[in-house]
């Protein structure tokens, strides 16, 4: 199995180079079947821009009990009903967010041969990439990306991070540290809202020293036929949770809610938080990971940064004992994140197929 992950099944196409070549029509490999296109018949109407729940995170730590309770309640219902929310007043420097996003925009604007030095392979995905999944002949998404490991420290290899622009490595290190700290605070809130000890979910992830965190920077070039393709196909995130720093100017993230695709309207300086499959499993489906996708457009490219916060990869993840009862038996069998992740790394994004297929019937 791992052998086929040493290389991609076909020559890699850099979408940014394709877009820059001035083509008027996209290659067939990027054209989605009619039912999966952004405005397909089964989406009824053009997607509206929506505001997913917005949480003022400083209220979680307020001295005012009423504000605190309300913030915790709002986070609970966002996790339970939406799987997504935006968080403001989160304690991460806005300047750092902006500079980190800008440095990555600069990286993607470097000549392709410079970026090529960081070309990735599917065994680890680390580096500069353009596809997810190793199925030969698969329909591709309209995006390039850079993927790197941040935590645990033993997997952090700064030599694999871009050396140019000169400030990139330093910014990534600082950004990673701030965002991972915010994830730790969110984990406590998620635990308390489930009626668990505040460190319960973090301990299930292996504790502060052992959690996994990786960064995927997405580059979505402008596209001559945005109605025929997607920047990222529908999927739920396989890990614990994701903190997304979206492009500040151009919306693109869509969330599936009650069968319709809704375009998320980013709030300035907010992070978009979403629940991943591992927290769905640990919460015994009280919290839900939600299918999402990315649309592209013909006027502007977009850069976004997704930090994935994950359990230690060799620990068994299963529903928390306190959330399992005769009335609500465990919905999922124990499985490590390593085993779980292999599926998405070979098949690429495929809706919520994976977490649903695990359910104990």
mmCIF file of C-alpha atoms in Angstrom, residues 108-307:
data_model
loop_
_atom_site.group_PDB
_atom_site.id
_atom_site.type_symbol
_atom_site.label_atom_id
_atom_site.label_comp_id
_atom_site.label_asym_id
_atom_site.label_seq_id
_atom_site.Cartn_x
_atom_site.Cartn_y
_atom_site.Cartn_z
ATOM 1 C CA UNK A 108 2.783 31.250 -4.690
ATOM 2 C CA UNK A 109 3.797 34.149 -6.933
ATOM 3 C CA UNK A 110 7.410 32.892 -7.098
ATOM 4 C CA UNK A 111 8.594 31.228 -10.339
ATOM 5 C CA UNK A 112 7.382 27.645 -10.618
ATOM 6 C CA UNK A 113 10.937 26.223 -10.569
ATOM 7 C CA UNK A 114 11.523 27.736 -7.113
ATOM 8 C CA UNK A 115 8.304 26.169 -5.791
ATOM 9 C CA UNK A 116 9.133 22.903 -7.532
ATOM 10 C CA UNK A 117 12.060 22.398 -5.122
ATOM 11 C CA UNK A 118 9.394 21.690 -2.481
ATOM 12 C CA UNK A 119 7.313 19.293 -4.630
ATOM 13 C CA UNK A 120 5.520 16.735 -2.455
ATOM 14 C CA UNK A 121 4.748 13.011 -2.635
ATOM 15 C CA UNK A 122 1.569 11.331 -1.394
ATOM 16 C CA UNK A 123 3.309 9.374 1.387
ATOM 17 C CA UNK A 124 3.463 12.485 3.598
ATOM 18 C CA UNK A 125 1.878 15.223 1.478
ATOM 19 C CA UNK A 126 4.532 17.585 2.897
ATOM 20 C CA UNK A 127 5.484 20.399 0.555
ATOM 21 C CA UNK A 128 4.117 21.930 -2.624
ATOM 22 C CA UNK A 129 1.225 19.957 -4.087
ATOM 23 C CA UNK A 130 -1.668 20.077 -6.523
ATOM 24 C CA UNK A 131 -3.791 17.036 -5.845
ATOM 25 C CA UNK A 132 -5.313 14.976 -3.046
ATOM 26 C CA UNK A 133 -5.729 11.245 -3.523
ATOM 27 C CA UNK A 134 -3.814 8.840 -5.765
ATOM 28 C CA UNK A 135 -6.530 7.367 -7.942
ATOM 29 C CA UNK A 136 -5.411 7.333 -11.558
ATOM 30 C CA UNK A 137 -7.694 9.355 -13.827
ATOM 31 C CA UNK A 138 -9.477 11.051 -10.900
ATOM 32 C CA UNK A 139 -11.159 14.382 -11.614
ATOM 33 C CA UNK A 140 -8.957 17.083 -10.135
ATOM 34 C CA UNK A 141 -9.706 20.222 -8.127
ATOM 35 C CA UNK A 142 -8.768 23.730 -9.249
ATOM 36 C CA UNK A 143 -6.110 24.485 -6.613
ATOM 37 C CA UNK A 144 -2.497 24.158 -5.557
ATOM 38 C CA UNK A 145 -1.368 23.999 -1.928
ATOM 39 C CA UNK A 146 1.558 23.827 0.464
ATOM 40 C CA UNK A 147 1.307 21.341 3.327
ATOM 41 C CA UNK A 148 3.589 21.281 6.375
ATOM 42 C CA UNK A 149 3.771 19.621 9.788
ATOM 43 C CA UNK A 150 3.861 21.883 12.816
ATOM 44 C CA UNK A 151 3.193 19.575 15.778
ATOM 45 C CA UNK A 152 4.381 17.368 17.387
ATOM 46 C CA UNK A 153 7.777 19.081 17.411
ATOM 47 C CA UNK A 154 9.436 15.782 16.388
ATOM 48 C CA UNK A 155 7.730 16.063 12.970
ATOM 49 C CA UNK A 156 8.454 19.769 12.512
ATOM 50 C CA UNK A 157 11.095 20.151 9.820
ATOM 51 C CA UNK A 158 11.726 23.764 8.918
ATOM 52 C CA UNK A 159 13.997 22.720 6.039
ATOM 53 C CA UNK A 160 10.852 21.565 4.287
ATOM 54 C CA UNK A 161 9.237 24.996 4.723
ATOM 55 C CA UNK A 162 9.859 27.671 2.080
ATOM 56 C CA UNK A 163 13.198 29.489 2.507
ATOM 57 C CA UNK A 164 11.873 32.332 0.366
ATOM 58 C CA UNK A 165 10.278 34.761 1.057
ATOM 59 C CA UNK A 166 12.870 35.259 3.805
ATOM 60 C CA UNK A 167 10.309 35.852 6.577
ATOM 61 C CA UNK A 168 8.200 32.777 5.748
ATOM 62 C CA UNK A 169 9.655 30.258 8.226
ATOM 63 C CA UNK A 170 9.631 32.706 11.114
ATOM 64 C CA UNK A 171 6.041 33.775 10.425
ATOM 65 C CA UNK A 172 4.844 30.180 10.108
ATOM 66 C CA UNK A 173 6.460 29.280 13.440
ATOM 67 C CA UNK A 174 4.851 32.235 15.218
ATOM 68 C CA UNK A 175 1.472 31.806 13.520
ATOM 69 C CA UNK A 176 1.467 28.057 14.287
ATOM 70 C CA UNK A 177 2.215 28.647 17.937
ATOM 71 C CA UNK A 178 -0.589 31.233 18.358
ATOM 72 C CA UNK A 179 -3.207 29.216 16.499
ATOM 73 C CA UNK A 180 -2.345 25.970 18.310
ATOM 74 C CA UNK A 181 -2.774 27.839 21.607
ATOM 75 C CA UNK A 182 -6.225 29.008 20.498
ATOM 76 C CA UNK A 183 -7.114 25.407 19.547
ATOM 77 C CA UNK A 184 -6.187 24.302 23.073
ATOM 78 C CA UNK A 185 -8.629 26.855 24.531
ATOM 79 C CA UNK A 186 -11.374 25.751 22.150
ATOM 80 C CA UNK A 187 -10.815 22.112 23.147
ATOM 81 C CA UNK A 188 -11.493 23.017 26.788
ATOM 82 C CA UNK A 189 -14.732 24.732 25.815
ATOM 83 C CA UNK A 190 -15.807 21.773 23.648
ATOM 84 C CA UNK A 191 -15.125 19.422 26.590
ATOM 85 C CA UNK A 192 -16.994 21.489 29.170
ATOM 86 C CA UNK A 193 -19.958 21.858 26.832
ATOM 87 C CA UNK A 194 -20.194 18.053 26.630
ATOM 88 C CA UNK A 195 -20.269 17.865 30.435
ATOM 89 C CA UNK A 196 -16.744 16.389 30.506
ATOM 90 C CA UNK A 197 -13.677 17.461 32.508
ATOM 91 C CA UNK A 198 -12.130 20.433 30.711
ATOM 92 C CA UNK A 199 -9.000 18.495 29.672
ATOM 93 C CA UNK A 200 -10.916 15.418 28.587
ATOM 94 C CA UNK A 201 -10.807 15.922 24.793
ATOM 95 C CA UNK A 202 -7.232 17.201 24.867
ATOM 96 C CA UNK A 203 -6.168 14.103 26.831
ATOM 97 C CA UNK A 204 -7.943 11.889 24.305
ATOM 98 C CA UNK A 205 -5.789 13.635 21.663
ATOM 99 C CA UNK A 206 -2.657 12.667 23.643
ATOM 100 C CA UNK A 207 -2.213 15.848 25.722
ATOM 101 C CA UNK A 208 -0.605 19.174 24.853
ATOM 102 C CA UNK A 209 2.821 17.742 23.967
ATOM 103 C CA UNK A 210 1.514 15.080 21.624
ATOM 104 C CA UNK A 211 -1.267 16.658 19.590
ATOM 105 C CA UNK A 212 -0.795 16.913 15.862
ATOM 106 C CA UNK A 213 -1.049 20.181 13.983
ATOM 107 C CA UNK A 214 -0.406 20.774 10.322
ATOM 108 C CA UNK A 215 -0.911 23.706 8.047
ATOM 109 C CA UNK A 216 -2.288 23.597 4.540
ATOM 110 C CA UNK A 217 -2.058 26.819 2.602
ATOM 111 C CA UNK A 218 -4.509 26.745 -0.307
ATOM 112 C CA UNK A 219 -4.023 28.688 -3.519
ATOM 113 C CA UNK A 220 -7.095 28.921 -5.768
ATOM 114 C CA UNK A 221 -6.132 30.511 -9.104
ATOM 115 C CA UNK A 222 -8.770 32.370 -11.081
ATOM 116 C CA UNK A 223 -10.612 30.029 -13.390
ATOM 117 C CA UNK A 224 -12.011 30.673 -16.892
ATOM 118 C CA UNK A 225 -14.975 28.317 -16.290
ATOM 119 C CA UNK A 226 -15.732 28.397 -12.572
ATOM 120 C CA UNK A 227 -19.195 26.877 -13.071
ATOM 121 C CA UNK A 228 -17.672 23.567 -14.248
ATOM 122 C CA UNK A 229 -15.224 22.827 -11.452
ATOM 123 C CA UNK A 230 -14.454 23.270 -7.728
ATOM 124 C CA UNK A 231 -11.434 24.563 -5.845
ATOM 125 C CA UNK A 232 -11.893 21.727 -3.355
ATOM 126 C CA UNK A 233 -14.413 18.892 -3.631
ATOM 127 C CA UNK A 234 -16.976 18.228 -0.873
ATOM 128 C CA UNK A 235 -15.492 16.610 2.233
ATOM 129 C CA UNK A 236 -15.598 16.719 5.995
ATOM 130 C CA UNK A 237 -12.228 17.223 7.668
ATOM 131 C CA UNK A 238 -10.784 13.899 8.861
ATOM 132 C CA UNK A 239 -8.942 15.369 11.868
ATOM 133 C CA UNK A 240 -9.982 16.981 15.152
ATOM 134 C CA UNK A 241 -10.790 20.552 14.242
ATOM 135 C CA UNK A 242 -9.755 23.085 11.624
ATOM 136 C CA UNK A 243 -9.030 26.782 12.032
ATOM 137 C CA UNK A 244 -9.294 28.514 8.687
ATOM 138 C CA UNK A 245 -7.938 31.945 7.916
ATOM 139 C CA UNK A 246 -9.881 32.779 4.755
ATOM 140 C CA UNK A 247 -8.928 35.206 2.002
ATOM 141 C CA UNK A 248 -9.878 38.656 3.251
ATOM 142 C CA UNK A 249 -11.409 39.815 -0.041
ATOM 143 C CA UNK A 250 -13.008 36.886 -1.819
ATOM 144 C CA UNK A 251 -15.552 34.394 -0.447
ATOM 145 C CA UNK A 252 -15.222 30.778 -1.602
ATOM 146 C CA UNK A 253 -15.994 28.400 1.260
ATOM 147 C CA UNK A 254 -19.408 26.732 1.068
ATOM 148 C CA UNK A 255 -21.020 24.703 3.838
ATOM 149 C CA UNK A 256 -23.682 22.080 3.255
ATOM 150 C CA UNK A 257 -26.695 22.736 5.447
ATOM 151 C CA UNK A 258 -29.953 20.795 5.142
ATOM 152 C CA UNK A 259 -29.020 19.735 1.622
ATOM 153 C CA UNK A 260 -28.157 23.223 0.306
ATOM 154 C CA UNK A 261 -24.752 24.803 -0.257
ATOM 155 C CA UNK A 262 -24.337 28.111 1.565
ATOM 156 C CA UNK A 263 -21.439 30.489 0.850
ATOM 157 C CA UNK A 264 -19.759 31.660 4.063
ATOM 158 C CA UNK A 265 -19.248 35.391 4.359
ATOM 159 C CA UNK A 266 -15.961 35.866 6.224
ATOM 160 C CA UNK A 267 -15.860 38.425 9.064
ATOM 161 C CA UNK A 268 -12.670 40.547 8.977
ATOM 162 C CA UNK A 269 -9.954 39.200 11.308
ATOM 163 C CA UNK A 270 -12.021 36.169 12.301
ATOM 164 C CA UNK A 271 -11.093 32.508 12.114
ATOM 165 C CA UNK A 272 -13.587 30.026 10.737
ATOM 166 C CA UNK A 273 -13.657 27.006 13.066
ATOM 167 C CA UNK A 274 -15.015 23.642 12.047
ATOM 168 C CA UNK A 275 -15.449 20.328 13.805
ATOM 169 C CA UNK A 276 -13.585 17.388 12.241
ATOM 170 C CA UNK A 277 -14.495 13.709 12.148
ATOM 171 C CA UNK A 278 -12.359 12.784 15.202
ATOM 172 C CA UNK A 279 -14.307 15.156 17.473
ATOM 173 C CA UNK A 280 -17.556 13.834 15.985
ATOM 174 C CA UNK A 281 -16.403 10.350 17.048
ATOM 175 C CA UNK A 282 -15.217 11.407 20.545
ATOM 176 C CA UNK A 283 -18.486 13.274 21.178
ATOM 177 C CA UNK A 284 -20.467 10.250 19.951
ATOM 178 C CA UNK A 285 -21.984 12.506 17.259
ATOM 179 C CA UNK A 286 -23.272 15.195 19.637
ATOM 180 C CA UNK A 287 -20.944 17.457 17.653
ATOM 181 C CA UNK A 288 -21.045 16.950 13.886
ATOM 182 C CA UNK A 289 -18.407 17.445 11.256
ATOM 183 C CA UNK A 290 -20.035 19.044 8.238
ATOM 184 C CA UNK A 291 -19.446 18.671 4.538
ATOM 185 C CA UNK A 292 -17.917 21.713 2.876
ATOM 186 C CA UNK A 293 -16.346 22.619 -0.441
ATOM 187 C CA UNK A 294 -14.690 25.568 -2.170
ATOM 188 C CA UNK A 295 -15.884 27.367 -5.283
ATOM 189 C CA UNK A 296 -13.589 29.367 -7.576
ATOM 190 C CA UNK A 297 -14.207 32.449 -9.677
ATOM 191 C CA UNK A 298 -12.967 34.040 -12.876
ATOM 192 C CA UNK A 299 -11.926 37.423 -11.453
ATOM 193 C CA UNK A 300 -9.585 36.755 -8.552
ATOM 194 C CA UNK A 301 -7.314 34.170 -7.073
ATOM 195 C CA UNK A 302 -7.617 33.342 -3.379
ATOM 196 C CA UNK A 303 -5.243 32.313 -0.607
ATOM 197 C CA UNK A 304 -6.441 30.667 2.610
ATOM 198 C CA UNK A 305 -4.658 28.944 5.498
ATOM 199 C CA UNK A 306 -6.134 25.867 7.179
ATOM 200 C CA UNK A 307 -4.563 24.688 10.410
#
